Every structure is written in C-alpha cells, then in structure tokens.
Amino acid sequence: MTPKTTALKRELLASPGGVAVVADLGFGFPLLLRSPGYHTGRNFVFVESASELSAAAAGLPGDELLAIEYLDARGRDGNARKYRVMMIGGRIYPLHLAISRNWKVHYFTSDMADKPNHRSEEAVFLADMPSALGDKAMTALEGIRDTLGLDYAGVDFALAPNGDLLLFEANATMVIAVPDADERWAYRREAIGRIIDAVVAMIMQKSTAAQRTH
C-alpha cells in the first residue's frame, strides 16, 4: 500500500479553507505534512485533527507542502515499526528494523538501544527476512525492485495487520550505517557486512564489464 500524496500550497493549507481542500482530495485525519527537501524527519509533522491543520501548515517552511496519507504502522503492542531493505544488483537484503513508540521512526531515535526484546525481533528479521515479513510483503518488495530497476536502492516500509506492505520510501540514496563497537549491535554486523560486500562486488562487476567494452 502506497500513501496518497499531494503537493499543495502552504498558504492554502494554512487558510480557513484548507480542511475543505484536503477533504475534497480524499484525505482524512490524521494526516502528515512535510516540507519537501528535508531529511531525517525535519519539518515533517503529524496532524491529528482538522482543527490542527492551519497551525501545522503555517509552522512549516516552504511555499509548498506535501500532504501525505497516514499509514498506521503500529503493532498490537502499540509500537511503530519501520523496516529497511537494500536492493543491490537485483537481490534484496535486510538492513534493519527500527521499533519506536513514536510514529516518526528513525533508527537513531528509536527504542532499540534500550529494549533487548526489540533487538531480538530485529535479529529474527535479519536472519530470516522472508519468514519475518511473509509472502505478501516479499512479493511487494520484488515488485518494487523490478519497477525501480536500479543497481542500488533502499526501501523503508512497515507491515499492515493483514501482511500488506506499507510503503514509506524507496530511492537510490539510502544510507548503510555501520553500528558502533557496542556489543549490543553484534547481531547486526553480519547482515550489514553482507550488504557492503554485495555493493563492492556489484561495483567491481560493473567496472570490469565497462572495461571490456573499451
């Protein structure tokens, strides 16, 4: 499932008619507002109700904002989950699972460092991605891979209760962050090393193939 996303003038969203505009476009509440061009969650807000829309829009920078359908990524325990996989040379690799009480999940602000049970859940994902995600999500990831057609890409997503993939982001600029030396992250190093090895092998293969054509 991909969230409905529409670019709208910030002035319009902040006006008294903003609620009617988003309703006419098929948005309900809660919804998300984001200023384009920012990363790591900056200028990206959760608008819980229609009464908060005007102030939320007025408080964000830029002439244009993205109105984004809110996809509820919370599990039965109330925690939000964000998975990241990398697609290298046509293969899909698990990179991380971040679990947080906050709707805006990033690994560096998540609860992973303080929650052994969260790290155990991530370890299961890294060790056996197909079993952790299920057939529906794996099929969706393969479709995203084939549609992107990139040698290097990453995908951030969650899972719906019925196993559907909730797509957050897919692009060619996903970062592979290597964990520090803390032993809490020992279980992550093999999966990350496998991805880095795949990137190096893909680059070497591309370089060799290019040299053969000259």
Short mmCIF file of C-alpha atoms in Angstrom, two decimals:
data_model
loop_
_atom_site.label_atom_id
_atom_site.label_comp_id
_atom_site.label_asym_id
_atom_site.label_seq_id
_atom_site.Cartn_x
_atom_site.Cartn_y
_atom_site.Cartn_z
CA MET A 1 0.00 0.00 0.00
CA THR A 2 1.36 3.41 -1.02
CA PRO A 3 0.12 6.51 0.82
CA LYS A 4 -1.83 9.10 -1.13
CA THR A 5 0.50 12.11 -1.50
CA THR A 6 -0.32 15.53 -2.95
CA ALA A 7 1.70 18.75 -3.16
CA LEU A 8 -0.31 21.80 -2.07
CA LYS A 9 0.41 25.45 -1.46
CA ARG A 10 1.27 26.05 2.18
CA GLU A 11 -0.76 29.26 2.18
CA LEU A 12 -3.82 27.31 1.06
CA LEU A 13 -3.41 24.64 3.74
CA ALA A 14 -2.98 27.31 6.40
CA SER A 15 -6.10 29.17 5.29
CA PRO A 16 -9.62 28.65 6.70
CA GLY A 17 -10.44 26.65 3.57
CA GLY A 18 -7.57 24.20 3.99
CA VAL A 19 -9.64 21.47 5.61
CA ALA A 20 -12.16 21.53 2.77
CA VAL A 21 -9.34 21.32 0.21
CA VAL A 22 -7.79 18.19 1.71
CA ALA A 23 -11.24 16.62 2.20
CA ASP A 24 -12.06 17.19 -1.47
CA LEU A 25 -8.81 15.41 -2.36
CA GLY A 26 -9.81 12.37 -0.33
CA PHE A 27 -7.66 12.94 2.76
CA GLY A 28 -8.90 12.23 6.25
CA PHE A 29 -7.35 12.81 9.66
CA PRO A 30 -4.85 12.15 10.98
CA LEU A 31 -2.61 13.08 8.08
CA LEU A 32 1.03 14.05 7.66
CA LEU A 33 2.50 17.30 6.36
CA ARG A 34 6.05 17.55 5.10
CA SER A 35 8.21 20.31 3.64
CA PRO A 36 9.99 18.86 0.58
CA GLY A 37 13.78 18.75 0.55
CA TYR A 38 14.40 17.89 4.21
CA HIS A 39 15.64 14.62 5.66
CA THR A 40 15.84 12.69 8.97
CA GLY A 41 12.32 13.79 9.90
CA ARG A 42 12.91 17.53 9.86
CA ASN A 43 9.82 19.64 9.07
CA PHE A 44 7.62 16.56 8.99
CA VAL A 45 4.59 16.66 11.30
CA PHE A 46 1.59 14.60 12.37
CA VAL A 47 -1.73 16.46 12.12
CA GLU A 48 -4.18 14.64 14.34
CA SER A 49 -7.36 16.58 13.60
CA ALA A 50 -8.84 19.14 11.23
CA SER A 51 -8.56 21.82 13.90
CA GLU A 52 -4.74 21.48 13.88
CA LEU A 53 -4.23 21.77 10.11
CA SER A 54 -3.91 25.52 9.79
CA ALA A 55 -1.35 25.94 12.57
CA ALA A 56 0.65 22.91 11.44
CA ALA A 57 0.89 24.21 7.86
CA ALA A 58 1.77 27.72 8.99
CA GLY A 59 4.61 26.36 11.12
CA LEU A 60 6.41 24.59 8.28
CA PRO A 61 8.85 26.23 5.85
CA GLY A 62 8.44 26.49 2.10
CA ASP A 63 5.80 27.65 -0.34
CA GLU A 64 4.58 24.12 -0.99
CA LEU A 65 3.93 21.19 1.33
CA LEU A 66 3.28 17.50 0.83
CA ALA A 67 0.03 16.22 2.29
CA ILE A 68 0.57 12.51 2.96
CA GLU A 69 -1.95 9.88 3.97
CA TYR A 70 -1.09 8.46 7.39
CA LEU A 71 -0.41 4.73 7.27
CA ASP A 72 -0.66 3.28 10.76
CA ALA A 73 2.48 1.22 11.30
CA ARG A 74 1.76 0.27 14.90
CA GLY A 75 1.69 -3.33 16.02
CA ARG A 76 -0.54 -4.86 18.64
CA ASP A 77 1.88 -3.63 21.30
CA GLY A 78 1.35 -0.02 20.23
CA ASN A 79 4.87 0.36 18.84
CA ALA A 80 5.55 1.64 15.34
CA ARG A 81 7.88 -0.40 13.15
CA LYS A 82 9.96 0.62 10.17
CA TYR A 83 11.84 -1.97 8.16
CA ARG A 84 14.62 -1.13 5.72
CA VAL A 85 15.91 -3.39 2.97
CA MET A 86 18.58 -2.74 0.39
CA MET A 87 18.37 -3.84 -3.22
CA ILE A 88 21.83 -4.50 -4.63
CA GLY A 89 22.36 -5.91 -8.10
CA GLY A 90 18.84 -7.31 -8.18
CA ARG A 91 18.94 -9.00 -4.77
CA ILE A 92 17.07 -7.91 -1.64
CA TYR A 93 18.94 -7.72 1.68
CA PRO A 94 17.54 -6.90 5.16
CA LEU A 95 19.32 -3.92 6.71
CA HIS A 96 17.44 -3.02 9.87
CA LEU A 97 14.19 -2.90 11.81
CA ALA A 98 13.56 0.14 13.99
CA ILE A 99 10.85 -0.01 16.69
CA SER A 100 9.60 3.07 18.50
CA ARG A 101 6.68 4.47 20.47
CA ASN A 102 6.81 7.48 18.14
CA TRP A 103 5.03 7.47 14.76
CA LYS A 104 8.13 9.03 13.13
CA VAL A 105 10.57 6.13 13.29
CA HIS A 106 14.28 6.52 12.68
CA TYR A 107 16.85 4.06 13.92
CA PHE A 108 18.85 6.74 15.74
CA THR A 109 15.77 7.94 17.68
CA SER A 110 14.12 4.55 18.18
CA ASP A 111 13.95 2.42 21.32
CA MET A 112 16.35 -0.22 20.01
CA ALA A 113 19.30 0.55 22.29
CA ASP A 114 17.20 0.29 25.45
CA LYS A 115 14.97 -2.66 24.56
CA PRO A 116 16.52 -6.15 24.34
CA ASN A 117 13.23 -7.59 23.07
CA HIS A 118 13.23 -5.10 20.20
CA ARG A 119 16.75 -6.12 19.27
CA SER A 120 15.70 -9.77 19.38
CA GLU A 121 12.87 -9.02 16.96
CA GLU A 122 15.27 -7.24 14.64
CA ALA A 123 17.68 -10.18 14.81
CA VAL A 124 14.92 -12.51 13.59
CA PHE A 125 14.25 -10.18 10.65
CA LEU A 126 17.94 -10.03 9.74
CA ALA A 127 18.36 -13.80 10.00
CA ASP A 128 15.25 -14.84 8.06
CA MET A 129 13.64 -11.94 6.18
CA PRO A 130 11.06 -14.00 4.22
CA SER A 131 9.68 -15.63 7.37
CA ALA A 132 9.63 -12.35 9.28
CA LEU A 133 7.82 -10.44 6.52
CA GLY A 134 5.61 -13.05 4.91
CA ASP A 135 4.82 -13.85 1.29
CA LYS A 136 2.69 -10.76 0.56
CA ALA A 137 5.36 -8.32 1.66
CA MET A 138 8.15 -10.21 -0.10
CA THR A 139 6.14 -10.22 -3.34
CA ALA A 140 5.58 -6.48 -2.96
CA LEU A 141 9.30 -5.88 -2.41
CA GLU A 142 10.13 -7.87 -5.53
CA GLY A 143 7.68 -5.72 -7.46
CA ILE A 144 9.28 -2.54 -6.13
CA ARG A 145 12.72 -3.87 -7.07
CA ASP A 146 11.60 -4.66 -10.61
CA THR A 147 9.84 -1.31 -11.02
CA LEU A 148 12.86 0.69 -9.80
CA GLY A 149 15.30 -1.29 -11.94
CA LEU A 150 18.26 0.15 -10.04
CA ASP A 151 21.62 -1.43 -9.21
CA TYR A 152 21.46 0.20 -5.75
CA ALA A 153 18.31 1.19 -3.86
CA GLY A 154 16.69 1.06 -0.46
CA VAL A 155 13.13 0.74 0.75
CA ASP A 156 11.58 1.82 4.06
CA PHE A 157 8.26 0.21 4.95
CA ALA A 158 6.03 -1.29 7.60
CA LEU A 159 3.58 -4.17 7.69
CA ALA A 160 -0.20 -3.91 7.97
CA PRO A 161 -2.01 -6.38 10.25
CA ASN A 162 -3.05 -8.38 7.16
CA GLY A 163 0.55 -8.66 5.95
CA ASP A 164 0.36 -5.95 3.29
CA LEU A 165 3.46 -3.80 2.81
CA LEU A 166 3.01 -0.15 3.81
CA LEU A 167 5.48 1.78 1.67
CA PHE A 168 7.19 4.81 3.21
CA GLU A 169 10.07 5.48 0.86
CA ALA A 170 12.06 3.91 -1.99
CA ASN A 171 15.07 5.58 -3.59
CA ALA A 172 18.69 5.31 -4.68
CA THR A 173 20.18 7.27 -1.76
CA MET A 174 19.51 5.07 1.27
CA VAL A 175 22.38 5.05 3.76
CA ILE A 176 24.00 1.87 5.08
CA ALA A 177 25.03 2.91 8.60
CA VAL A 178 27.56 0.65 10.30
CA PRO A 179 26.89 0.27 14.06
CA ASP A 180 29.48 1.25 16.62
CA ALA A 181 31.53 -1.26 18.61
CA ASP A 182 28.92 -1.69 21.36
CA GLU A 183 28.25 -5.41 21.81
CA ARG A 184 24.51 -4.77 21.76
CA TRP A 185 24.83 -4.45 17.98
CA ALA A 186 26.90 -7.57 17.38
CA TYR A 187 23.91 -9.37 15.84
CA ARG A 188 23.62 -6.68 13.13
CA ARG A 189 27.17 -6.81 11.80
CA GLU A 190 26.90 -9.93 9.65
CA ALA A 191 23.83 -8.62 7.78
CA ILE A 192 25.42 -5.22 7.22
CA GLY A 193 28.71 -6.76 6.13
CA ARG A 194 26.83 -8.91 3.62
CA ILE A 195 25.27 -5.79 2.08
CA ILE A 196 28.57 -3.93 1.90
CA ASP A 197 30.20 -6.95 0.26
CA ALA A 198 27.35 -7.04 -2.28
CA VAL A 199 27.84 -3.34 -3.08
CA VAL A 200 31.58 -3.82 -3.61
CA ALA A 201 31.01 -6.91 -5.78
CA MET A 202 28.40 -5.06 -7.86
CA ILE A 203 30.73 -2.10 -8.42
CA MET A 204 33.62 -4.38 -9.36
CA GLN A 205 31.41 -6.32 -11.79
CA LYS A 206 30.19 -3.09 -13.40
CA SER A 207 33.74 -1.79 -13.65
CA THR A 208 35.02 -4.98 -15.27
CA ALA A 209 32.15 -5.03 -17.73
CA ALA A 210 32.79 -1.39 -18.66
CA GLN A 211 36.48 -2.05 -19.24
CA ARG A 212 35.66 -4.93 -21.59
CA THR A 213 33.59 -2.62 -23.82
CA HIS A 214 36.56 -0.25 -24.40
#
